[in-house]
Coordinates of C-alpha atoms and ligand atoms in Angstrom, one line a residue:
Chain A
X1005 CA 13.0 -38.3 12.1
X1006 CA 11.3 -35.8 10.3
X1007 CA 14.2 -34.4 7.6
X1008 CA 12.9 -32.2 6.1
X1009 CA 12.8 -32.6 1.8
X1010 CA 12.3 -29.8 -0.7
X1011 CA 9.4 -30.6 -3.2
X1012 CA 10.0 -31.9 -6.5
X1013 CA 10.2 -28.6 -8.5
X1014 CA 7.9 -29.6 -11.2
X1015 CA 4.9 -31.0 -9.0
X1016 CA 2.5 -28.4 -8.0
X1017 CA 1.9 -28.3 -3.9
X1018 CA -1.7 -27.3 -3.4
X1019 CA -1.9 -24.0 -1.5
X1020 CA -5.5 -22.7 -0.4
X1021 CA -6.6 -19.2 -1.4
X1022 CA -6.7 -17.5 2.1
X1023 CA -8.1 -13.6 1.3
X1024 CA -8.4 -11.7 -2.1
X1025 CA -8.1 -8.1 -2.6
X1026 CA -9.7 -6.6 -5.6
X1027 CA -6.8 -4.0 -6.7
X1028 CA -8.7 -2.8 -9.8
X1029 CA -11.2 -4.2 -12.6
X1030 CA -9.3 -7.1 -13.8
X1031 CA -6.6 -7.7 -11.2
X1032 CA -6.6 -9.3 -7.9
X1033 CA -4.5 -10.2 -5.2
X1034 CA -4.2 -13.7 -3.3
X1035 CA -3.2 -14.9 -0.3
X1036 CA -2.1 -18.1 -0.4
X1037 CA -1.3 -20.2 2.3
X1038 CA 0.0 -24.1 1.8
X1039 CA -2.3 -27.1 3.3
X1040 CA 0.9 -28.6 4.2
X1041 CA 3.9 -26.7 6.0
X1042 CA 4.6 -23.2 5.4
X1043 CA 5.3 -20.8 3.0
X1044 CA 9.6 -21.1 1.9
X1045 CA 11.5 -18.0 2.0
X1046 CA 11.7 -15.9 -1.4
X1047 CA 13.5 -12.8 -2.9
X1048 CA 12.0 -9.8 -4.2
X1049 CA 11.6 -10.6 -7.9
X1050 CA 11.2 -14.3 -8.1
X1051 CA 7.9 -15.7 -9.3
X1052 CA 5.9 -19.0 -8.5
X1053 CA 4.3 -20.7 -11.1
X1054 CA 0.6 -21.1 -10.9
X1055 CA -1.7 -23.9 -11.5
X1056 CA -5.4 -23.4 -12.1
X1057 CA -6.3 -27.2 -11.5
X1058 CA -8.0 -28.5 -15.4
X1059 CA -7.1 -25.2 -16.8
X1060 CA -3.1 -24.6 -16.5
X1061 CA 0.0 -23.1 -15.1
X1062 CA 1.3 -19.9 -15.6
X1063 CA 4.3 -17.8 -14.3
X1064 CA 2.9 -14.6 -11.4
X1065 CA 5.8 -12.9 -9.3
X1066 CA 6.0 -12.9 -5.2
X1067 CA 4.2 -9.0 -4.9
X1068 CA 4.2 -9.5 -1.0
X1069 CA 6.5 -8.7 1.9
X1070 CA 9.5 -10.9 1.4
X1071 CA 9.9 -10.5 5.6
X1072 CA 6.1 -12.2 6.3
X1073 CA 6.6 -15.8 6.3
X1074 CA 2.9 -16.5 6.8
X1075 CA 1.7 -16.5 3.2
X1076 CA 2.6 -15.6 -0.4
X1077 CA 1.1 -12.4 -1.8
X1078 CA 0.2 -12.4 -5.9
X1079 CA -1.3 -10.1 -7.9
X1080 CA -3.0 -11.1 -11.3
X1081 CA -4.3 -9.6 -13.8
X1082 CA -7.2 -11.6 -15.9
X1083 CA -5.7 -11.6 -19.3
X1084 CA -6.7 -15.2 -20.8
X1085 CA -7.8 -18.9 -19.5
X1086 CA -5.2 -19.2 -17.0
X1087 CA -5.1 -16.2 -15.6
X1088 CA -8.5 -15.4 -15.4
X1089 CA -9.3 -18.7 -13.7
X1090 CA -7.1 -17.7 -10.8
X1091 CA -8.0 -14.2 -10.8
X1092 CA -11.1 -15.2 -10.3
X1093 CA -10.1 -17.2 -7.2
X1094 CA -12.3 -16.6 -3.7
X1095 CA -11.3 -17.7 0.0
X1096 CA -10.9 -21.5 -0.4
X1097 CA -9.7 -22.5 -3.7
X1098 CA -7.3 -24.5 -3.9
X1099 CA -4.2 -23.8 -6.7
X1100 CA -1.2 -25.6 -7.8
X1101 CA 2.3 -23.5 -6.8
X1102 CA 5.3 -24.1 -7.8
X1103 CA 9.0 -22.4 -7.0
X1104 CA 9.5 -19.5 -5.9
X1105 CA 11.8 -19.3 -9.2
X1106 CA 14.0 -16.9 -10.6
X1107 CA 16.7 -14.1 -10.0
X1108 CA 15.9 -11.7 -7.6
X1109 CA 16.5 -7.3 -7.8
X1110 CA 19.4 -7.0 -6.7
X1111 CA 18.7 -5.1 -3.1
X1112 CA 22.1 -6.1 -1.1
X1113 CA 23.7 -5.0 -3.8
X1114 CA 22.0 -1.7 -4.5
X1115 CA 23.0 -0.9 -0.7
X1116 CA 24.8 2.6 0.1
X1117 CA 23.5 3.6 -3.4
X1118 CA 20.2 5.9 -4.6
X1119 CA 17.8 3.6 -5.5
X1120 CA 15.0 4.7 -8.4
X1121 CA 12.6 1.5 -8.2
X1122 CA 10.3 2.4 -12.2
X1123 CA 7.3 0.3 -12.2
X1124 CA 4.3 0.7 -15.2
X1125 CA 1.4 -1.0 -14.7
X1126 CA 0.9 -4.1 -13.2
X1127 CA 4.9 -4.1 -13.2
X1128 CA 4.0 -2.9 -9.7
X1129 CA 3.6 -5.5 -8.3
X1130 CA 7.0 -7.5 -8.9
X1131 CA 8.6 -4.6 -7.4
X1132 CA 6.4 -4.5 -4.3
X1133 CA 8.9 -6.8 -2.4
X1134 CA 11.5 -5.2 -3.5
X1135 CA 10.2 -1.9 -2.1
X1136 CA 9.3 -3.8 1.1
X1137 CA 12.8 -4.6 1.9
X1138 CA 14.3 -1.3 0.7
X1139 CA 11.9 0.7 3.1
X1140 CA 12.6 -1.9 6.6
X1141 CA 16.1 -1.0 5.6
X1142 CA 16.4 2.7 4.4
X1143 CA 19.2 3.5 6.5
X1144 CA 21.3 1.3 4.1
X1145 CA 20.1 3.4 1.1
X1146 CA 20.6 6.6 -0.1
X1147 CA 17.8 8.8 -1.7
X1148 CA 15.2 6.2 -2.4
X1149 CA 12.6 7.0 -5.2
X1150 CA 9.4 5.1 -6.6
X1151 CA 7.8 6.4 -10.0
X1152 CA 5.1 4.9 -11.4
X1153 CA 2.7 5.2 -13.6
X1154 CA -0.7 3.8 -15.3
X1155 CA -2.6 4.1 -18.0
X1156 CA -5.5 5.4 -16.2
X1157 CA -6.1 6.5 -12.0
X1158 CA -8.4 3.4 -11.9
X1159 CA -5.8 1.0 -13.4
X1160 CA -3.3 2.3 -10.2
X1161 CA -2.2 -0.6 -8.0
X1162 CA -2.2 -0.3 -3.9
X1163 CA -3.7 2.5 -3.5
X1164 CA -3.5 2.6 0.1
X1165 CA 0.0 1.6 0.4
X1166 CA 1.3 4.6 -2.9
X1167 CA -0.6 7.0 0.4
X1168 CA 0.9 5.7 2.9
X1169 CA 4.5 5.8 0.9
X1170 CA 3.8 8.9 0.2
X1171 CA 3.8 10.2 3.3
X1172 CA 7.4 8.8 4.2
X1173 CA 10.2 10.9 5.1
X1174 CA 12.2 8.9 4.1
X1175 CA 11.4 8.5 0.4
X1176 CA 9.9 10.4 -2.9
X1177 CA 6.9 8.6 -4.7
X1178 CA 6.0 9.9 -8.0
X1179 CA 2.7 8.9 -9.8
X1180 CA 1.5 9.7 -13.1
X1181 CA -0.8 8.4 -15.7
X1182 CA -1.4 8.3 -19.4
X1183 CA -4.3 9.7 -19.4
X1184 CA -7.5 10.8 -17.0
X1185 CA -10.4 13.1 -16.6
X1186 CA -10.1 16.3 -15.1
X1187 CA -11.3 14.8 -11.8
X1188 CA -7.8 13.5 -11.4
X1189 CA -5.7 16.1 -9.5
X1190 CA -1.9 13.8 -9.7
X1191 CA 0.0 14.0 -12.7
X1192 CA -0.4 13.0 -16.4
X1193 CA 2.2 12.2 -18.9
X1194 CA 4.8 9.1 -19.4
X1195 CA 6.5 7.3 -16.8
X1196 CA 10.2 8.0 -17.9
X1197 CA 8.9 12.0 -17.9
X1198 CA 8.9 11.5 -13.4
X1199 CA 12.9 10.5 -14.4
X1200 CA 13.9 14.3 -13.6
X1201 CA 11.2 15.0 -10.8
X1202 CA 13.3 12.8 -8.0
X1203 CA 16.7 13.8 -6.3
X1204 CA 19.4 11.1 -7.4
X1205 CA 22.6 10.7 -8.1
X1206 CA 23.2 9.4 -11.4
X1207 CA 26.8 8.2 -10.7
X1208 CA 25.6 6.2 -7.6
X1209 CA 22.2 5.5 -8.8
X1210 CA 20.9 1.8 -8.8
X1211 CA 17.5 1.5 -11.2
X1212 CA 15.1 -1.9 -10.9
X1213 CA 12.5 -1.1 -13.8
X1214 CA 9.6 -3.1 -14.8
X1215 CA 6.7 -2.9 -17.1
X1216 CA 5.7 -3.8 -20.4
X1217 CA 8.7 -4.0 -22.6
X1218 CA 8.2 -1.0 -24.7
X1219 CA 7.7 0.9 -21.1
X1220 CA 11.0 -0.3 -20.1
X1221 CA 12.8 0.7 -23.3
X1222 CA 12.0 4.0 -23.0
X1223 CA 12.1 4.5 -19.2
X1224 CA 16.0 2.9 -20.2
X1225 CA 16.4 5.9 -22.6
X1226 CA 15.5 8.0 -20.0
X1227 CA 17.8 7.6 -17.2
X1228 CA 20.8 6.7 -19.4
X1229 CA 20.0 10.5 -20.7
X1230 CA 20.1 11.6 -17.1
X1231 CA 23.9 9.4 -16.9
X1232 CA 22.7 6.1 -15.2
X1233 CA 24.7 3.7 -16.4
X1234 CA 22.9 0.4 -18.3
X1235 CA 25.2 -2.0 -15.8
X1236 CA 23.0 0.0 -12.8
X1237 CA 20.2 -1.0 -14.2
X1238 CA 18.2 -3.7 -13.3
X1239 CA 14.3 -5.3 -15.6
X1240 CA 12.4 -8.2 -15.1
X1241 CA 11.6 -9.6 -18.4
X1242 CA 8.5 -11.7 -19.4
X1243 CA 8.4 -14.6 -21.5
X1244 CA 6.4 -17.6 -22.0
X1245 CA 7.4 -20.3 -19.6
X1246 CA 6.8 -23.9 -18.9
X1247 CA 8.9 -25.6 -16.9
X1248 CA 10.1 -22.8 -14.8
X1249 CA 13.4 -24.7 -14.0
X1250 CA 15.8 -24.5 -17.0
X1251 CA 14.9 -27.4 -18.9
X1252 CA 12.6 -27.1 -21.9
X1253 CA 13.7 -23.6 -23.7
X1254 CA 10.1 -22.0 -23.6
X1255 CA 11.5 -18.9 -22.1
X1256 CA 14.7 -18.8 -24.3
X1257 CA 16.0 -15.1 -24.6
X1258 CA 19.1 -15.4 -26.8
X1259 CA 21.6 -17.3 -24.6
X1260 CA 19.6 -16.4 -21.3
X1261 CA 16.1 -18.6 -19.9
X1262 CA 14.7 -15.9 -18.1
X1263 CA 13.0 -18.2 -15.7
X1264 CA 16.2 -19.4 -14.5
X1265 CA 19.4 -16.5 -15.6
X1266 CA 16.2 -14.2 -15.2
X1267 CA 12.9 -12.8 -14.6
X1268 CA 15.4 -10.4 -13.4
X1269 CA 18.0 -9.2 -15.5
X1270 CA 21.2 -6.7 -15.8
X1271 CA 20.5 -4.1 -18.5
X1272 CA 23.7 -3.7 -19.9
X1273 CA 23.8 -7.9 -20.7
X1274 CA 20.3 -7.8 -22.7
X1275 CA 20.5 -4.1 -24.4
X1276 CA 21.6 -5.3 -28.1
X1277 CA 18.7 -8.2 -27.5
X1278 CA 16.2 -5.6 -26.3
X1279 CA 16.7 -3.5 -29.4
X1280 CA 16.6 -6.6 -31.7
X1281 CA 13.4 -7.3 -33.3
X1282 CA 12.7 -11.3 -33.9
X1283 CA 14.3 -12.4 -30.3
Chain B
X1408 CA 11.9 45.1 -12.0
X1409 CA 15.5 43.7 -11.2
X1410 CA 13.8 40.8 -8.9
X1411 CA 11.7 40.0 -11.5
X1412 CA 14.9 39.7 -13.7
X1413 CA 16.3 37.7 -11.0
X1414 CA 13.4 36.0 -10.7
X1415 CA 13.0 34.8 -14.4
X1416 CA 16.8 34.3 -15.4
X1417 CA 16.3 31.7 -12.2
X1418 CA 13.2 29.3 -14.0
X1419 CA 15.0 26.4 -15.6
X1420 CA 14.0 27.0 -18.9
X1421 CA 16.7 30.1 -18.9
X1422 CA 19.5 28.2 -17.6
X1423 CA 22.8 29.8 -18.1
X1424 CA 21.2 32.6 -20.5
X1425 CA 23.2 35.3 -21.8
X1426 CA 22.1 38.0 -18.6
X1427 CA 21.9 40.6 -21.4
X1428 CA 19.7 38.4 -23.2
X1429 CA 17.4 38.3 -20.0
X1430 CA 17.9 41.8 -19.6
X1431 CA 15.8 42.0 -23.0
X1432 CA 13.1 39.5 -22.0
X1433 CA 12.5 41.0 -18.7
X1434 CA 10.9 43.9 -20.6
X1435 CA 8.1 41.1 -21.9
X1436 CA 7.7 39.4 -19.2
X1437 CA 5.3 39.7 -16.2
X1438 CA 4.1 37.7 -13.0
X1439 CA 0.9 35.8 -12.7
X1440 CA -0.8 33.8 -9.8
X1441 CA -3.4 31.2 -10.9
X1442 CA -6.1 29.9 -8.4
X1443 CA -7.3 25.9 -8.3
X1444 CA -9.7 25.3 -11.5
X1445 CA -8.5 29.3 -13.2
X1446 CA -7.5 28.7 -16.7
X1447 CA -4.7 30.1 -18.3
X1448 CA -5.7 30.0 -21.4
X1449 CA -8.7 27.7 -23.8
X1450 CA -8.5 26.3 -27.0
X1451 CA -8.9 29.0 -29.9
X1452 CA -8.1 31.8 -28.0
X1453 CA -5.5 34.5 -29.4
X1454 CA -1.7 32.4 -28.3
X1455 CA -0.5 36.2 -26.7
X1456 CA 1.6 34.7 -23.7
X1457 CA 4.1 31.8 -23.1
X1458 CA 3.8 31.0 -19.8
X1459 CA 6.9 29.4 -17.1
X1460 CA 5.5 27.9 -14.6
X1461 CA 7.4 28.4 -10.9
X1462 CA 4.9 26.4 -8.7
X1463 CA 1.9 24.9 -8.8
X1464 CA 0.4 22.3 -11.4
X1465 CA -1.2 22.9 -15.0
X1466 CA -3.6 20.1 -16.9
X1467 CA -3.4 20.6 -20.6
X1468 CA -7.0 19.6 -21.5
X1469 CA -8.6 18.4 -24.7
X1470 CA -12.9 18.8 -25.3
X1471 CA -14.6 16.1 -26.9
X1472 CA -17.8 16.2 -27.5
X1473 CA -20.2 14.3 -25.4
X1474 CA -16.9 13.4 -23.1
X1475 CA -15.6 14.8 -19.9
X1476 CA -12.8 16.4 -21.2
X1477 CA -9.5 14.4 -21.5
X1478 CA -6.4 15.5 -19.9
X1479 CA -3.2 15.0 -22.0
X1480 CA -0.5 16.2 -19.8
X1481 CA 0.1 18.0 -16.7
X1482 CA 2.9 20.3 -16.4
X1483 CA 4.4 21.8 -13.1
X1484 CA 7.5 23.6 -11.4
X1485 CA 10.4 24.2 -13.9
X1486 CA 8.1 23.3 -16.9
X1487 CA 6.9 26.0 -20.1
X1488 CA 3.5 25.5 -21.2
X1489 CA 1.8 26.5 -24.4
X1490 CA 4.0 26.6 -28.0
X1491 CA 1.4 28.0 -30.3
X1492 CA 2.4 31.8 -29.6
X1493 CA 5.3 30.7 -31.7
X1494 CA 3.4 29.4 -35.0
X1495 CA 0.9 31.0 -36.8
X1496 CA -2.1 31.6 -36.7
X1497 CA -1.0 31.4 -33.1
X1498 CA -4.6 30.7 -31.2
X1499 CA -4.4 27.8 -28.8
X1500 CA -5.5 24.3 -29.7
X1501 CA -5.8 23.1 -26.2
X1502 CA -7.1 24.4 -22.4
X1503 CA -4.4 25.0 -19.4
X1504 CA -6.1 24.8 -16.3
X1505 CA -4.4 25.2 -12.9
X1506 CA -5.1 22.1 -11.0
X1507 CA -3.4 23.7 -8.4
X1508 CA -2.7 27.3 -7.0
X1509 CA 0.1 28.4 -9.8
X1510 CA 2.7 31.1 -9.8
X1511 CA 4.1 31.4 -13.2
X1512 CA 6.0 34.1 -15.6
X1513 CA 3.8 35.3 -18.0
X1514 CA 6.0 36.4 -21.5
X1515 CA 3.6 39.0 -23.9
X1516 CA 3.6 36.7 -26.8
X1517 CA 4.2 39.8 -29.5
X1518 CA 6.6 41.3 -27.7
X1519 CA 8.8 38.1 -27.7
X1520 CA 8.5 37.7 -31.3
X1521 CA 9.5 41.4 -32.1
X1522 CA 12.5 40.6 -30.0
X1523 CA 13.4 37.5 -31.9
X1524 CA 12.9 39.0 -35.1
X1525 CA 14.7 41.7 -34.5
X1526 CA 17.6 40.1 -32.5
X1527 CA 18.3 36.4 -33.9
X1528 CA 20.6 35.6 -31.7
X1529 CA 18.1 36.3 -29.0
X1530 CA 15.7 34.0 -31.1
X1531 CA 18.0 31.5 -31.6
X1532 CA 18.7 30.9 -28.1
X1533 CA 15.2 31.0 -28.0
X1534 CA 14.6 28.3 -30.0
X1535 CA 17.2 26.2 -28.8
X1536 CA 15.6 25.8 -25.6
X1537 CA 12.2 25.8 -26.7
X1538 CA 12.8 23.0 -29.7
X1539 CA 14.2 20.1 -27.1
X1540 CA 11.2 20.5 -24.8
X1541 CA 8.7 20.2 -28.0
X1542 CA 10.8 17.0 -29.3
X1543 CA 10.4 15.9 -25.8
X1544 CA 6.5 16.4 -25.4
X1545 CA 6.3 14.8 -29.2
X1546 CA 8.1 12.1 -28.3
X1547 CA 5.7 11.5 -24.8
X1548 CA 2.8 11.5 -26.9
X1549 CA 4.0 9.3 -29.1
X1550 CA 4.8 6.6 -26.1
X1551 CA 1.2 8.2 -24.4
X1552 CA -0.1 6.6 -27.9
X1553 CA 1.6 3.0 -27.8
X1554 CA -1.3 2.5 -25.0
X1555 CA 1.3 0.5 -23.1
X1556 CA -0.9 -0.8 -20.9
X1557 CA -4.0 -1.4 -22.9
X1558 CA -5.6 -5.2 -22.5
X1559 CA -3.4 -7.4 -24.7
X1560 CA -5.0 -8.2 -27.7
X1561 CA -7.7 -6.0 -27.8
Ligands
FAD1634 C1 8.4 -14.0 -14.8 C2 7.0 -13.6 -15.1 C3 6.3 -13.0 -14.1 C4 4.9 -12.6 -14.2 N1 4.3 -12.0 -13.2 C5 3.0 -11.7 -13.4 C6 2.3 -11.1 -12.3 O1 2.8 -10.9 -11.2 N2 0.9 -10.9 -12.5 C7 0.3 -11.2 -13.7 O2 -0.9 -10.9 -13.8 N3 1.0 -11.7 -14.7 C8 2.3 -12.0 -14.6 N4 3.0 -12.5 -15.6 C9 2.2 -12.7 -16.9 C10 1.4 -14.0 -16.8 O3 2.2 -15.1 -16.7 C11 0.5 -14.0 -18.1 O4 -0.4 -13.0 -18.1 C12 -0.2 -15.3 -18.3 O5 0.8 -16.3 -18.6 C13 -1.2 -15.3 -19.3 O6 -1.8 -16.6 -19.5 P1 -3.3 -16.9 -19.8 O7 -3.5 -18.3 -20.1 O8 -4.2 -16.2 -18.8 O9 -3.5 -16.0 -21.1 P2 -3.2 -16.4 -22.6 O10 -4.4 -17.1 -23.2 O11 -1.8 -17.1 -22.6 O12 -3.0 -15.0 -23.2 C14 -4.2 -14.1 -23.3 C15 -3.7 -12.8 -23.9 O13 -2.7 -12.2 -23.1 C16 -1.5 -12.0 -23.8 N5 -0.4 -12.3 -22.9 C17 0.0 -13.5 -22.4 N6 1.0 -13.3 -21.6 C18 1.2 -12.0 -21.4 C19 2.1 -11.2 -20.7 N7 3.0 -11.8 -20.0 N8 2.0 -9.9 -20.8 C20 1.1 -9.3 -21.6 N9 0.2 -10.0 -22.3 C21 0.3 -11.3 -22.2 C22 -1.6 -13.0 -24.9 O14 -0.9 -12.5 -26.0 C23 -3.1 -13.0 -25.2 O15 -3.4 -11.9 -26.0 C24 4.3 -12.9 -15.5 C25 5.0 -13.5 -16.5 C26 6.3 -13.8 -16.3 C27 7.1 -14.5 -17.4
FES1635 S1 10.5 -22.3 -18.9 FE1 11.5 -24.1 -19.4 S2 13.6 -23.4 -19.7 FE2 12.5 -21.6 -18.9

């Protein structure tokens, strides 16, 4: 008899630190593995919450292949205590995980649509999964389309993999940045300013976007002005979290929690609450 | 001269212009190829041409002192660069370098505004394609500003 039972959603497993990437100066990306059984299926867009053991937990998306069932992929970026403490992580450590959690980009959905996946900055990397499943299933899509943008080249996420994209038949990867020197030979200029360099059809267009929030708002403004509408829109929000399960209110965004109704959530259900100022 | 008419009434920027408004502009404008690093124009210099660009990539590019210089936009097929042949004293305040091999219409600057001033309807359709794409790059600057991405905090 070996049934088996799903942890206790508020008790951190420990999961050891298998390989870390350094993506650029402050962020990193683990692989985690668990000591005890494997990794649990996840969707593109849910997050885990991580535990620096003595330090504290803190909410970091799934950024790896949501088909690889060997480890979990995150990428952090070193921002405070927490963060820093597992960004600066090497093969070994041992962290605290918790979940997956969350609602996931809608991927099934977006099927026998265009699909425009926005990231800005690290907002790469919740989208990463997403991207995954689109491209092992592209013949369900229509056009697919990844912009993205940075503030700098050297703050650009997977480089390897943006090449490699790139050079896909199958889809259109725009890049751009904020500003560079003139040793930079891609684009420069705002993220929702790619909006009108893709092929899409805004009438059958499906749009996951995520960034900071003021990235979001206008990358919103953009594509409603190219006639996607807000309920085709999909953004993973960012609030502070604790429990990760519903309970406490932490993460309360007008009537939603985004750890549970989000990270990932409908445009068109939190536009008047985007545009409001105190929420 | 009737390609090049072809040619120009086809940029974006002209969209669904009046053809005997383009019949006018032809007479102003002229074609230009730009090699990698060639600059179009630099910062000071007499603002004489407004330039479409049909292929190819342009950096707009701000000197600082004692910096590399920074790059503040890039502009590429479909786009217009440049706005100060419009406003006096008209003198560039920025560079335009190709980035990549360019092919773009070149408009003689003067000759546009005798055109506009002497035909405003000419210059108002003029300016009602040229004022959304200035809002727009006002607007991107502003957001270019915010620093989105900057280190929280800091
Ligand atoms: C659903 C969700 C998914 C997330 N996914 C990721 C991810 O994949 N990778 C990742 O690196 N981070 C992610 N975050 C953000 C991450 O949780 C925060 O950066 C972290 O909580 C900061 O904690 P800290 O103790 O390190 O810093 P703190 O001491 O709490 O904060 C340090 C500084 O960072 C600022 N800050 C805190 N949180 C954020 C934030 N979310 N965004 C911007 N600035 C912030 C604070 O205002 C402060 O100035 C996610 C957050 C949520 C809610
Ligand atoms: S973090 Fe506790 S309810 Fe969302």
């Amino acid at each position: 008899m070996n049934a088996s039972v799903a942890p206790d959603p508020m008790l951190p497993q420990p999961w050891r630190v298998q390989a870390v990437r350094r993506e650029t100066a402050d962020v990193v990306s683990l692989d985690l593995v668990p000591l005890a059984g494997a990794p649990m299926p996840f969707k593109p867009g849910q997050f885990n919450m991580l535990y620096a053991f003595g330090i504290g937990e803190v909410p970091v998306s799934l950024s790896g292949d949501p088909a690889d069932a060997s480890r979990f992929v995150h990428t952090v970026r070193a921002v405070g205590a927490v963060s820093g403490a597992i960004a600066a992580a090497t093969p070994g450590t041992v962290l605290g995980l918790r979940g997956p959690f969350g609602s996931a980009w809608p991927v099934a959905a977006a099927a026998g649509h265009d699909i425009l996946i926005i990231a800005g900055g690290l907002g790469l990397a919740p989208l990463r999964p997403a991207i995954y499943h689109v491209l092992a299933n592209s013949e369900r899509f229509g056009r697919i389309a990844v912009l993205y943008g940075s503030r700098g080249p050297a703050e650009l996420l997977f480089h390897d993999e943006l090449a490699r994209w790139r050079g896909r038949l199958d889809m259109e990867v725009e890049i751009t940045v904020d500003h560079a020197d003139p040793s930079w030979h891609g684009r420069v200029g705002v993220v929702p300013g790619l909006i009108d360099k893709v092929a899409f059809d805004p009438k059958n267009t499906v749009a996951l976007v995520c960034g900071p929030e003021v990235m979001i708002r206008f990358t919103v403004a953009g594509l409603r002005a190219a006639g996607v509408a807000d309920d085709h829109v999909h953004v993973s929000m960012e609030r502070n979290m604790k429990c990760a399960v519903g309970l406490c209110g932490h993460c309360q965004f007008g009537p939603d929690f985004v750890c549970k109704d989000g990270a990932v959530l409908a445009y068109d259900r939190i536009a008047a609450r985007l545009a409001a100022r105190e929420i | 001269m009737e390609t090049l008419e072809r040619l120009l009434l086809g940029h974006p920027f002209f969209t669904d212009l009046d053809p005997a408004i383009g019949r006018i502009l032809v007479g102003c404008a002229r074609n230009l190829r730009f090699a990698p690093g060639e600059f179009l124009f630099r910062e000071n210099e007499p603002a004489n041409e407004f330039f479409l660009v049909r292929e190819g990539n342009v950096a707009l590019e701000l000197h600082v002192p004692g910096r590399p210089p920074l790059v503040i936009g890039t502009l590429g097929a479909g786009e217009i660069v440049g706005a100060s042949w419009l406003v006096p004293p008209y003198r560039w305040n920025f560079d335009a370098r190709a980035v990549a091999a360019t092919r773009a219409f070149g408009i003689d600057a003067a000759c546009l505004r005798d055109k506009c001033e002497a035909d405003h309807h000419l210059g108002y359709e003029m300016m009602k394609r040229l004022l959304p794409v200035m809002v727009g790059r006002m607007q991107a600057a502003r957001q270019q500003l915010l620093d989105v991405y900057g280190h929280p905090g800091t």
